[in-house]
Coordinates of N, CA and C in Angstrom, one line a residue:
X1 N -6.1 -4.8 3.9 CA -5.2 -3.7 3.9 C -3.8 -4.0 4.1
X2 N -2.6 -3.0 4.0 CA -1.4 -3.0 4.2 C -1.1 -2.2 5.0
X3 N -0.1 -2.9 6.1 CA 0.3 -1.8 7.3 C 1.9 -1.8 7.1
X4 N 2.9 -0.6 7.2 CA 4.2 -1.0 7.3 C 4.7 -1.1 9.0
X5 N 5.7 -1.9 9.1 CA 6.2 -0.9 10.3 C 6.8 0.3 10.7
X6 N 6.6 0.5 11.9 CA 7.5 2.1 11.9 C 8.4 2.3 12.4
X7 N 9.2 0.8 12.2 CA 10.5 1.4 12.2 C 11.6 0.2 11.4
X8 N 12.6 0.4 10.6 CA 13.5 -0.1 10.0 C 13.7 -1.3 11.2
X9 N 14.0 -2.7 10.8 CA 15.2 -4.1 11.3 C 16.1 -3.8 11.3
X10 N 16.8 -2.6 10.6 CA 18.0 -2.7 10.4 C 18.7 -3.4 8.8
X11 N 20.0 -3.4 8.9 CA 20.9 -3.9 7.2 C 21.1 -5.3 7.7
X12 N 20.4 -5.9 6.1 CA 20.6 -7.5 6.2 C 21.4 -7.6 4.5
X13 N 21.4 -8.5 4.5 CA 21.9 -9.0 2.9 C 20.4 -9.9 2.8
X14 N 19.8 -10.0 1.7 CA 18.8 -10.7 0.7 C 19.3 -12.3 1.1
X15 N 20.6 -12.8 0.8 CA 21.1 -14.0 0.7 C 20.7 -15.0 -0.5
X16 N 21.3 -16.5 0.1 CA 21.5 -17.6 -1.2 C 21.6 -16.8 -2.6
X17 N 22.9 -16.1 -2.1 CA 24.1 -15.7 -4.1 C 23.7 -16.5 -4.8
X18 N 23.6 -17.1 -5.6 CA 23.9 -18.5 -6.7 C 22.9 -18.7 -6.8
X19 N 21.8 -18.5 -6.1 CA 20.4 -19.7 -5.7 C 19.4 -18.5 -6.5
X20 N 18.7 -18.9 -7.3 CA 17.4 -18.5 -7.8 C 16.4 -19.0 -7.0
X21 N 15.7 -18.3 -6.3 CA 14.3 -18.8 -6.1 C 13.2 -17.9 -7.0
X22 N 12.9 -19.1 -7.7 CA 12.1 -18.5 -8.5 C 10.1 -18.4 -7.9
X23 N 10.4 -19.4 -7.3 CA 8.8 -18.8 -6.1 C 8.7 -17.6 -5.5
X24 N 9.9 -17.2 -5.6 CA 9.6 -15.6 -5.1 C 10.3 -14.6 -5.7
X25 N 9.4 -14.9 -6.9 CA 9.8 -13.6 -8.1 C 8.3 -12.8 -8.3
X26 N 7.8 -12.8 -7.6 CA 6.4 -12.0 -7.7 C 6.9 -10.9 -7.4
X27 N 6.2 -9.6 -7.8 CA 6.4 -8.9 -7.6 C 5.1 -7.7 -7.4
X28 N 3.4 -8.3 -7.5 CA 2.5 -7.8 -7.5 C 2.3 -7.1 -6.0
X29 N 1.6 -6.6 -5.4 CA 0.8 -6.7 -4.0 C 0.4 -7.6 -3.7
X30 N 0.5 -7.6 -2.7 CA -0.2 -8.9 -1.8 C 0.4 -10.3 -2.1
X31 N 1.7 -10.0 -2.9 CA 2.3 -11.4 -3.0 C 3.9 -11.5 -2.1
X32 N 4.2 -10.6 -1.4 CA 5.1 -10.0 -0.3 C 5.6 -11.7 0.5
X33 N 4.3 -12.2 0.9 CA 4.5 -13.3 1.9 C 4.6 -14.2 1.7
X34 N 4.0 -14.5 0.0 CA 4.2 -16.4 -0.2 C 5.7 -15.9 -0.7
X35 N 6.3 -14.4 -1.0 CA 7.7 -14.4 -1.4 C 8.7 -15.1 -0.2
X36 N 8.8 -13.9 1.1 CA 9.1 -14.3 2.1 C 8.9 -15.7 2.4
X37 N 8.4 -16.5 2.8 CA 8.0 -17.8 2.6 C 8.7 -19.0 2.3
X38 N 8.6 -18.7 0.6 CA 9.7 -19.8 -0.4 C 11.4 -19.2 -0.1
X39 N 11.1 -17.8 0.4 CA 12.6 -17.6 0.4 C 13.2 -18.1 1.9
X40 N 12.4 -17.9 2.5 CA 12.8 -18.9 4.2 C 12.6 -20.8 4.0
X41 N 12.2 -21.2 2.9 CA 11.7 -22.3 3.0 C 13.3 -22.7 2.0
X42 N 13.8 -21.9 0.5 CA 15.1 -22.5 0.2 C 16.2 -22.1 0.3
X43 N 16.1 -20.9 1.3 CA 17.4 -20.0 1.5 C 17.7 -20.3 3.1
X44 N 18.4 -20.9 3.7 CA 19.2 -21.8 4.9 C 19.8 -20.3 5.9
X45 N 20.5 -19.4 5.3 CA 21.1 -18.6 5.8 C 20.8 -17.5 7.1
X46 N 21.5 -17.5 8.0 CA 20.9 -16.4 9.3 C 20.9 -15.4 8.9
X47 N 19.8 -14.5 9.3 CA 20.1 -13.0 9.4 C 19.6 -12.5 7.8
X48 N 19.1 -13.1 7.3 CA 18.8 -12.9 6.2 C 17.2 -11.6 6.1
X49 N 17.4 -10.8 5.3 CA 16.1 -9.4 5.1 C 14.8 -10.6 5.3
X50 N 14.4 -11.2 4.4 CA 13.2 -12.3 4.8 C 13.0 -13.0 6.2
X51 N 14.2 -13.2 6.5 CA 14.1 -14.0 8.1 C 14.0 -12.8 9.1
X52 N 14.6 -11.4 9.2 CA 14.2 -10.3 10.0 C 13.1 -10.0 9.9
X53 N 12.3 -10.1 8.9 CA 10.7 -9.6 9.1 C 9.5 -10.4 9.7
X54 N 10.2 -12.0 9.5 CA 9.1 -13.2 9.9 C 9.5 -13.1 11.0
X55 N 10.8 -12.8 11.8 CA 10.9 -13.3 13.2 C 10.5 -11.9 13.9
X56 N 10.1 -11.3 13.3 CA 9.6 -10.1 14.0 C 9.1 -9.8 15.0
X57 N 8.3 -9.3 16.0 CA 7.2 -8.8 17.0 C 7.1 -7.7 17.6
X58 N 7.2 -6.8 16.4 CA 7.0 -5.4 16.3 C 5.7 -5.1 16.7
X59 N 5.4 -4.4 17.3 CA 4.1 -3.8 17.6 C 3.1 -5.1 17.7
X60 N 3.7 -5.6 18.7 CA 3.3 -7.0 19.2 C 2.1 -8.2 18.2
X61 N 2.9 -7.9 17.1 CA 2.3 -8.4 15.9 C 3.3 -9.8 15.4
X62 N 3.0 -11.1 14.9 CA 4.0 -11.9 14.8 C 3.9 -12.7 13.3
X63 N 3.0 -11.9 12.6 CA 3.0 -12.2 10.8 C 3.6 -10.9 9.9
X64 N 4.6 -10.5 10.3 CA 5.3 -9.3 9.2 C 6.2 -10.5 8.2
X65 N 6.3 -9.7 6.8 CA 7.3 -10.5 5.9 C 7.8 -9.1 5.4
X66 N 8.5 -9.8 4.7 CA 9.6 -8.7 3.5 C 8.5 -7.9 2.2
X67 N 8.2 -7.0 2.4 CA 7.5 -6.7 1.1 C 7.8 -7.1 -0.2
X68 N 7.0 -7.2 -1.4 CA 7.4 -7.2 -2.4 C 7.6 -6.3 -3.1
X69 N 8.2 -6.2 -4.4 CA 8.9 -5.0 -5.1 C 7.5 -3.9 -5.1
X70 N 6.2 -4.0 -5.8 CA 5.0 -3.4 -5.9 C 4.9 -2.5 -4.5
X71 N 4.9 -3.4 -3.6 CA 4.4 -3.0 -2.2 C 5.6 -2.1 -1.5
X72 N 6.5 -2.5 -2.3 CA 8.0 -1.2 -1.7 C 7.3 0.5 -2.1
X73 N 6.7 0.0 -3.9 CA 7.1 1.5 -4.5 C 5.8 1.8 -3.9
X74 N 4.8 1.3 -3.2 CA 3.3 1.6 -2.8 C 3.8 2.3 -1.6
X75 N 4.8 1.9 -0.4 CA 5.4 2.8 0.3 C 5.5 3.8 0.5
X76 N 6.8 3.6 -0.8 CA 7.3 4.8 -1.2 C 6.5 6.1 -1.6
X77 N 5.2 5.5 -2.1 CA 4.1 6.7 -3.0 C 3.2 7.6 -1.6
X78 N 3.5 6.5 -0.2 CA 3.0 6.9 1.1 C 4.2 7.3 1.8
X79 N 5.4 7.4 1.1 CA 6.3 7.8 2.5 C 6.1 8.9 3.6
X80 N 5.2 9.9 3.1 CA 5.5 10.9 3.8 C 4.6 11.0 5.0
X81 N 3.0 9.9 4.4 CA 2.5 9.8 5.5 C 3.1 8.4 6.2
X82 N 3.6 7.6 5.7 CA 4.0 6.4 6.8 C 4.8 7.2 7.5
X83 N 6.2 7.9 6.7 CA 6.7 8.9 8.0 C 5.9 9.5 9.3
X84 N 5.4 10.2 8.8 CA 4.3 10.8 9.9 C 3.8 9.8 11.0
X85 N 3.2 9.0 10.4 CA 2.4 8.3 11.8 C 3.2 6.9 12.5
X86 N 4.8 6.8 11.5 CA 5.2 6.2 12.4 C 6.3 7.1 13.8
X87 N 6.5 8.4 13.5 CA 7.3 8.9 14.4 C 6.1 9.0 15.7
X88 N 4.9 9.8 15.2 CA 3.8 9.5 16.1 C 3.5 8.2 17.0
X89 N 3.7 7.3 16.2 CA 4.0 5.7 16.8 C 5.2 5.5 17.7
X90 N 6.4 6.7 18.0 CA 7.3 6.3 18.3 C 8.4 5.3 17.5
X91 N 8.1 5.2 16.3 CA 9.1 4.8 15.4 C 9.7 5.8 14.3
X92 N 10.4 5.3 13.3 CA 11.1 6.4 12.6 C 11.0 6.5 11.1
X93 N 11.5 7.4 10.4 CA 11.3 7.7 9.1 C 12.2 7.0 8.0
X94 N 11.7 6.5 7.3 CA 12.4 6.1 6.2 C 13.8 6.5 6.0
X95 N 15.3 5.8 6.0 CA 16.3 6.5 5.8 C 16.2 6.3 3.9
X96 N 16.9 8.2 4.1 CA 16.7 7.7 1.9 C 17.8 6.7 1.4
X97 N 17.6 5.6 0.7 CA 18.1 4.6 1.0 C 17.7 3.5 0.3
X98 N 18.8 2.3 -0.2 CA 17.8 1.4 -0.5 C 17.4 0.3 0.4
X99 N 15.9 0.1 0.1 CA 15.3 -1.3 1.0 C 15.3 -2.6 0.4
X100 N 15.4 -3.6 1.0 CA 15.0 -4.8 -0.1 C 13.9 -5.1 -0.2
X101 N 13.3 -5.8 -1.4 CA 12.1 -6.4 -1.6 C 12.0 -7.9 -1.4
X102 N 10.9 -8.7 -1.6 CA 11.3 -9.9 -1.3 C 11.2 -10.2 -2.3
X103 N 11.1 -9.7 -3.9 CA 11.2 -10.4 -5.2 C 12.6 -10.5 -5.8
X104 N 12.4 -11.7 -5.9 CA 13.8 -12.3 -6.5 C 14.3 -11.6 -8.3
X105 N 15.5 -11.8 -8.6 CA 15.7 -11.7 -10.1 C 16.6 -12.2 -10.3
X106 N 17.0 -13.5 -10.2 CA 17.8 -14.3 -10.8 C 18.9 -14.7 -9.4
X107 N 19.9 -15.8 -10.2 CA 20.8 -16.1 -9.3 C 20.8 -15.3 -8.4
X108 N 21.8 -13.8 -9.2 CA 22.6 -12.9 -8.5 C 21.8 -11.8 -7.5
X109 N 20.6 -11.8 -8.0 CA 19.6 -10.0 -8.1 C 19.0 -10.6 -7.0
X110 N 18.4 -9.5 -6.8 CA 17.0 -9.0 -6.2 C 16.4 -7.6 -6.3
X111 N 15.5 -7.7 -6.3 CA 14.8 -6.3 -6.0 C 14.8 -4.9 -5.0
X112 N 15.3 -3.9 -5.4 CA 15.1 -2.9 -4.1 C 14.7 -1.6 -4.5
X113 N 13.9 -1.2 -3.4 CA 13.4 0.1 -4.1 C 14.8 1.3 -3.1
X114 N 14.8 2.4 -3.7 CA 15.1 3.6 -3.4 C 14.4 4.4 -2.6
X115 N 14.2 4.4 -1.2 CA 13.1 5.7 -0.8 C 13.8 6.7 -0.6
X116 N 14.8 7.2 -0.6 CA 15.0 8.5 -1.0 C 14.5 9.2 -2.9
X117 N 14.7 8.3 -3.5 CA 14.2 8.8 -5.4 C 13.7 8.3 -5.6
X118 N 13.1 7.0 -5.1 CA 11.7 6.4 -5.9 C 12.1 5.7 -6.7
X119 N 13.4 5.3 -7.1 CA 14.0 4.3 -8.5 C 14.4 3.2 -7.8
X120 N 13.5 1.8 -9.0 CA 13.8 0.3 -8.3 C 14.5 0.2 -9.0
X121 N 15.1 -0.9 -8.5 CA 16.6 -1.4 -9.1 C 17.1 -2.9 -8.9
X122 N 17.8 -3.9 -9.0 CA 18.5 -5.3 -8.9 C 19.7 -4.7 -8.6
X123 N 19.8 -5.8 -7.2 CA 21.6 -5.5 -6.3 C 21.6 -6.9 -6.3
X124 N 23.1 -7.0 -5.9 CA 23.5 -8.3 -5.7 C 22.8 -8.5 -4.4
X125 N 22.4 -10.0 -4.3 CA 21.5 -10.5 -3.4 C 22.6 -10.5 -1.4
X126 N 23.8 -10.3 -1.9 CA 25.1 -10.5 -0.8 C 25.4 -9.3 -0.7
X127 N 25.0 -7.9 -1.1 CA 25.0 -6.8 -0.7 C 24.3 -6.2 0.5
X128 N 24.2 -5.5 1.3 CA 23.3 -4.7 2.6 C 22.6 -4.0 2.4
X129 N 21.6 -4.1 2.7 CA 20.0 -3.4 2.1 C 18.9 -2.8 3.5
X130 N 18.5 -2.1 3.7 CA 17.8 -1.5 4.8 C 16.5 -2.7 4.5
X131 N 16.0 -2.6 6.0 CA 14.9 -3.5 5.6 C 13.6 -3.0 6.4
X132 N 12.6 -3.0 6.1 CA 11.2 -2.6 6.7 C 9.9 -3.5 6.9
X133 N 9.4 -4.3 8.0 CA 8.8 -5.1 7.9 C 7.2 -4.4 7.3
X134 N 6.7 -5.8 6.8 CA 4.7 -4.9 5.9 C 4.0 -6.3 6.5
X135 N 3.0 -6.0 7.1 CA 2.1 -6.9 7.1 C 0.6 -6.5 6.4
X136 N -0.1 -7.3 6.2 CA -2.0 -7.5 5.9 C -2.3 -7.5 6.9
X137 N -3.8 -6.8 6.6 CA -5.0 -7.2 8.0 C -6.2 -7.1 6.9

């Protein structure tokens, strides 16, 4: 299964501008964490959206990664109940907004979905993106 958290890390940048990692251009379900992963393993940079969800320990949990593009708009298709049960959780609702994914698109891109409209899109990877950690069980 997929659990999100309930509540936003906060605005990171994606990171490594220039750098294609192409190990983490998946974009199916359940490929979220070998993304996260290859992108901690060739992207160097602090504070990066992938390095806020691995260093996590939200809800005393210590395997969250960055979702991938799939697993954003799967979210998205549940926002209203992840809403719901995470304010109940004492966390919070989706700001409408974009999030990052952890699928790459070239040098410059990456992937992010929109939860306010539901429309994915490629930003510059050095832009600020809301981030939400997703783990498996």
């Amino acid at each position: 299964g997929l659990i999100c958290d309930v509540q936003d890390l906060g605005h990171a940048k994606w990171g490594c501008n220039t750098i294609e990692i192409s190990n983490a251009s998946k974009m199916a379900i359940y490929t979220g964490q070998s993304n996260t992963l290859a992108i901690i393993e060739n992207c160097k940079e602090p504070d990066i959206a992938a390095l806020l969800c691995l260093n996590s320990k939200n809800q005393g949990q210590d395997d969250w990664v960055l979702p991938s593009r799939d697993e954003l708009a799967k979210m998205y298709n549940l926002k209203d109940m992840i809403d719901s049960v995470a304010v109940l959780n004492g966390g919070t609702v989706f700001e409408e907004m974009q999030y990052w994914s952890s699928s790459d698109d070239g040098e410059i891109d990456a992937w992010k979905q929109n939860l306010g409209t539901g429309g994915q899109l490629t930003n510059f990877k050095e832009g600020n993106g809301y981030v939400r950690a997703f783990r498996y069980f």
